[in-house]
Coordinates of C-alpha atoms in Angstrom, one line a residue:
Chain A
K35 CA 1.1 -14.9 -1.6
Q36 CA -1.1 -12.3 -3.8
E37 CA 0.6 -8.9 -3.8
V38 CA -1.1 -5.8 -6.0
T39 CA 0.8 -2.9 -7.0
Q40 CA -0.1 0.7 -8.4
I41 CA 2.2 2.8 -10.4
P42 CA 2.5 5.6 -10.3
A43 CA 2.0 6.4 -6.5
A44 CA 1.1 9.6 -7.8
L45 CA -0.2 11.8 -11.1
S46 CA -0.7 15.4 -11.4
V47 CA -2.0 16.5 -15.3
P48 CA -4.3 19.4 -16.9
E49 CA -7.1 19.4 -17.9
G50 CA -8.2 17.1 -21.2
E51 CA -5.1 14.7 -20.9
N52 CA -5.8 11.1 -21.9
L53 CA -3.7 9.0 -19.1
V54 CA -3.2 5.8 -18.1
L55 CA -3.0 4.4 -14.6
N56 CA -1.4 0.8 -13.9
C57 CA -2.4 -2.5 -12.0
S58 CA 0.3 -5.0 -11.9
F59 CA -0.2 -8.7 -9.8
T60 CA 1.8 -11.8 -8.8
D61 CA -1.2 -14.4 -8.9
S62 CA -2.3 -15.0 -12.9
A63 CA -5.2 -17.0 -11.5
I64 CA -7.6 -14.3 -10.4
Y65 CA -11.1 -14.5 -11.0
N66 CA -11.3 -11.1 -11.6
L67 CA -10.1 -7.3 -11.3
Q68 CA -12.2 -4.4 -9.8
W69 CA -11.2 -1.2 -10.4
F70 CA -12.4 1.8 -7.5
R71 CA -12.3 5.3 -7.1
Q72 CA -12.0 6.7 -3.3
D73 CA -12.6 10.8 -2.9
P74 CA -11.0 12.4 0.5
G75 CA -13.0 11.3 3.1
K76 CA -15.3 8.8 1.4
G77 CA -15.9 5.3 0.5
L78 CA -15.1 3.5 -2.3
T79 CA -16.9 3.7 -5.1
S80 CA -16.6 0.9 -7.9
L81 CA -15.7 2.0 -11.4
L82 CA -15.2 -1.5 -13.3
L83 CA -14.9 -5.1 -12.9
I84 CA -12.9 -7.4 -15.3
Q85 CA -13.7 -11.1 -15.3
S86 CA -10.7 -13.2 -15.7
S87 CA -12.1 -13.8 -19.3
Q88 CA -12.7 -10.8 -21.2
R89 CA -9.5 -8.8 -21.8
E90 CA -11.5 -5.2 -21.9
Q91 CA -14.4 -2.9 -20.0
T92 CA -15.6 0.2 -20.8
S93 CA -18.2 2.6 -19.0
G94 CA -18.6 6.2 -20.9
R95 CA -14.5 7.7 -20.7
L96 CA -13.2 4.8 -18.0
N97 CA -11.7 1.8 -19.9
A98 CA -9.8 -1.0 -18.4
S99 CA -7.7 -3.9 -19.9
L100 CA -6.8 -7.5 -18.3
D101 CA -3.8 -9.6 -18.9
K102 CA -3.7 -12.3 -17.0
S103 CA -0.6 -13.7 -18.3
S104 CA 1.7 -10.9 -17.1
G105 CA -0.4 -10.1 -14.3
R106 CA -1.5 -6.6 -15.5
S107 CA -4.5 -4.2 -15.9
T108 CA -4.2 -0.7 -16.5
L109 CA -7.4 1.8 -16.3
Y110 CA -7.2 4.5 -19.1
I111 CA -9.0 7.8 -18.7
A112 CA -10.0 9.9 -21.7
A113 CA -10.1 13.8 -21.6
S114 CA -9.7 14.5 -17.9
Q115 CA -11.8 16.6 -15.9
P116 CA -11.1 18.0 -12.1
G117 CA -13.9 15.9 -11.0
D118 CA -11.8 12.5 -12.2
S119 CA -9.1 13.9 -9.1
A120 CA -9.1 10.9 -6.4
T121 CA -7.3 8.0 -5.3
Y122 CA -7.7 5.0 -8.2
L123 CA -7.0 1.9 -6.1
C124 CA -7.1 -1.8 -7.8
A125 CA -8.0 -5.0 -6.4
V126 CA -8.3 -8.7 -6.8
P127 CA -9.6 -12.2 -5.4
P128 CA -5.9 -13.7 -4.2
G129 CA -5.4 -16.4 -6.7
G130 CA -7.4 -19.4 -6.5
A131 CA -10.1 -17.6 -3.8
T132 CA -12.9 -15.4 -4.3
N133 CA -14.1 -14.7 -0.9
K134 CA -11.8 -11.5 -0.1
L135 CA -9.7 -8.7 -2.0
I136 CA -6.3 -8.1 -2.0
F137 CA -6.0 -4.3 -2.5
G138 CA -3.0 -2.5 -4.7
T139 CA -1.3 0.6 -2.5
G140 CA -3.1 3.1 -5.2
T141 CA -2.9 5.9 -7.0
L142 CA -3.7 9.4 -6.4
L143 CA -4.6 11.8 -9.2
A144 CA -4.4 15.6 -9.6
V145 CA -6.7 16.8 -13.0
Q146 CA -5.6 20.3 -12.7
P147 CA -7.8 23.1 -14.1
Chain B
D156 CA -31.0 5.0 -1.5
T157 CA -27.9 3.6 0.1
A158 CA -26.1 0.3 -0.8
V159 CA -24.7 -0.6 2.4
S160 CA -24.4 1.8 4.9
Q161 CA -22.7 2.6 8.3
T162 CA -23.0 4.0 11.5
P163 CA -21.1 6.0 12.8
K164 CA -18.9 8.3 10.0
Y165 CA -16.5 8.9 13.3
L166 CA -16.0 8.0 16.2
V167 CA -13.5 9.6 18.3
T168 CA -13.0 8.0 21.7
Q169 CA -10.5 6.9 24.7
M170 CA -7.9 4.4 25.1
G171 CA -9.8 1.0 26.8
N172 CA -13.2 1.8 25.4
D173 CA -15.4 -1.2 24.0
K174 CA -17.4 0.8 20.9
S175 CA -19.8 -0.6 17.9
I176 CA -20.4 0.6 14.3
K177 CA -23.1 -1.0 12.4
C178 CA -23.7 -1.9 9.0
E179 CA -25.9 -3.0 6.6
Q180 CA -26.6 -3.4 3.0
N181 CA -30.0 -3.0 1.2
L182 CA -28.6 -4.6 -1.8
G183 CA -30.2 -8.2 -0.6
H184 CA -26.4 -10.2 -0.6
D185 CA -25.6 -12.8 0.9
T186 CA -22.0 -11.9 1.6
M187 CA -20.1 -8.9 4.0
Y188 CA -17.0 -7.7 4.8
W189 CA -14.8 -5.4 7.3
Y190 CA -11.8 -4.2 5.7
K191 CA -9.0 -1.9 7.3
Q192 CA -7.3 0.8 6.2
D193 CA -4.5 2.6 7.9
S194 CA -2.5 5.8 8.0
K195 CA -0.8 5.1 4.9
K196 CA -4.2 4.6 3.3
F197 CA -3.6 0.4 2.8
L198 CA -6.5 -1.5 2.5
K199 CA -6.5 -5.1 4.3
I200 CA -9.1 -7.7 4.8
M201 CA -10.6 -8.0 8.4
F202 CA -13.8 -10.4 8.0
S203 CA -15.9 -11.8 5.7
Y204 CA -19.1 -13.5 6.7
N205 CA -21.3 -15.4 4.5
N206 CA -25.4 -16.3 5.0
K207 CA -24.2 -14.8 8.7
E208 CA -21.4 -17.2 8.6
L209 CA -17.4 -16.3 9.5
I210 CA -15.3 -17.4 6.5
I211 CA -12.7 -15.6 6.9
N212 CA -10.6 -14.1 10.0
E213 CA -7.3 -12.5 8.8
T214 CA -5.2 -12.9 12.0
V215 CA -7.2 -10.1 13.5
P216 CA -7.3 -9.4 17.5
N217 CA -9.5 -11.1 19.8
R218 CA -10.7 -7.8 20.4
F219 CA -12.1 -7.5 17.3
S220 CA -15.6 -9.4 17.4
P221 CA -18.1 -9.3 14.1
K222 CA -21.5 -10.1 15.0
S223 CA -24.0 -10.6 11.4
P224 CA -27.8 -11.7 13.0
D225 CA -28.9 -11.1 9.6
K226 CA -27.9 -11.7 5.4
A227 CA -28.2 -7.9 5.3
H228 CA -26.4 -6.8 8.6
L229 CA -22.4 -7.1 10.3
N230 CA -21.4 -5.2 13.0
L231 CA -18.0 -5.2 14.9
H232 CA -17.3 -4.6 18.5
I233 CA -14.1 -3.4 19.3
N234 CA -13.0 -4.1 22.9
S235 CA -10.4 -2.4 25.1
L236 CA -9.3 0.1 21.7
E237 CA -5.4 1.4 21.5
L238 CA -4.3 3.7 20.4
G239 CA -3.1 1.5 17.3
D240 CA -6.8 1.0 16.3
S241 CA -7.4 4.5 14.6
A242 CA -8.3 3.9 11.2
V243 CA -10.6 4.0 8.7
Y244 CA -13.0 1.1 9.2
F245 CA -15.0 -0.4 5.5
C246 CA -18.0 -1.9 5.0
A247 CA -19.1 -4.2 2.2
S248 CA -20.9 -6.5 0.4
S249 CA -21.3 -9.2 -2.6
Q250 CA -23.8 -11.4 -4.0
D251 CA -22.3 -14.4 -2.6
T252 CA -18.2 -15.3 -2.4
R253 CA -18.0 -16.1 -6.4
A254 CA -15.9 -13.5 -7.2
Y255 CA -18.8 -10.5 -7.4
E256 CA -18.3 -7.0 -8.1
A257 CA -17.8 -5.5 -4.3
F258 CA -20.0 -2.2 -3.0
F259 CA -18.2 -0.2 0.3
G260 CA -20.0 1.5 3.0
Q261 CA -18.6 5.2 3.2
G262 CA -16.3 4.6 6.0
T263 CA -16.3 5.4 9.8
R264 CA -13.3 7.0 10.7
L265 CA -12.5 5.6 14.6
T266 CA -9.6 7.6 15.9
V267 CA -8.6 6.4 19.9
V268 CA -7.3 9.2 21.9

């Protein structure tokens, strides 16, 4: 059974700092991994999708890496800004399946001005 | 142009009532989903539809009945609402079931009193 864990659960950093969010999953037989952000009272916004054949995906100040064999992904945020404050979620399809996502527990990020 | 839209955004109702949440996507996707986010912010799949056909029902009580009149719409009807049904319900869609990127609506916050 696929389980997804995110560490840390909460993180507070000063503006301008680079930071790393971690996501680990128990079943490495995944097709892809997706990172989302959720703002309070809002829906989920897709940030990055990494296919299982990829090791990295970049979008602006965000860089996501994937190491299937170790069951880990990291989301790197460069030069953090107060507008980055949100909950960040990673999600994977369960091993061998594609028709749903298993979500991590989330990391609540606060970037202090 | 909203890609995945849900109505209503907020729903407050009494125990025992029946209510519906509507979802529409204008992305031309074949697959749509309902997810539930509980009070601890944990997101879990409820239903998945592909081309109007149910493909996943994650042991959701029979009081929850999804209906897909066409590929662009997936509605959720809930009978005999209970206090424990209070949560945020998210609709999502993806191109098909082959692990494409998922796009989420803004959520419907259901409060049962």
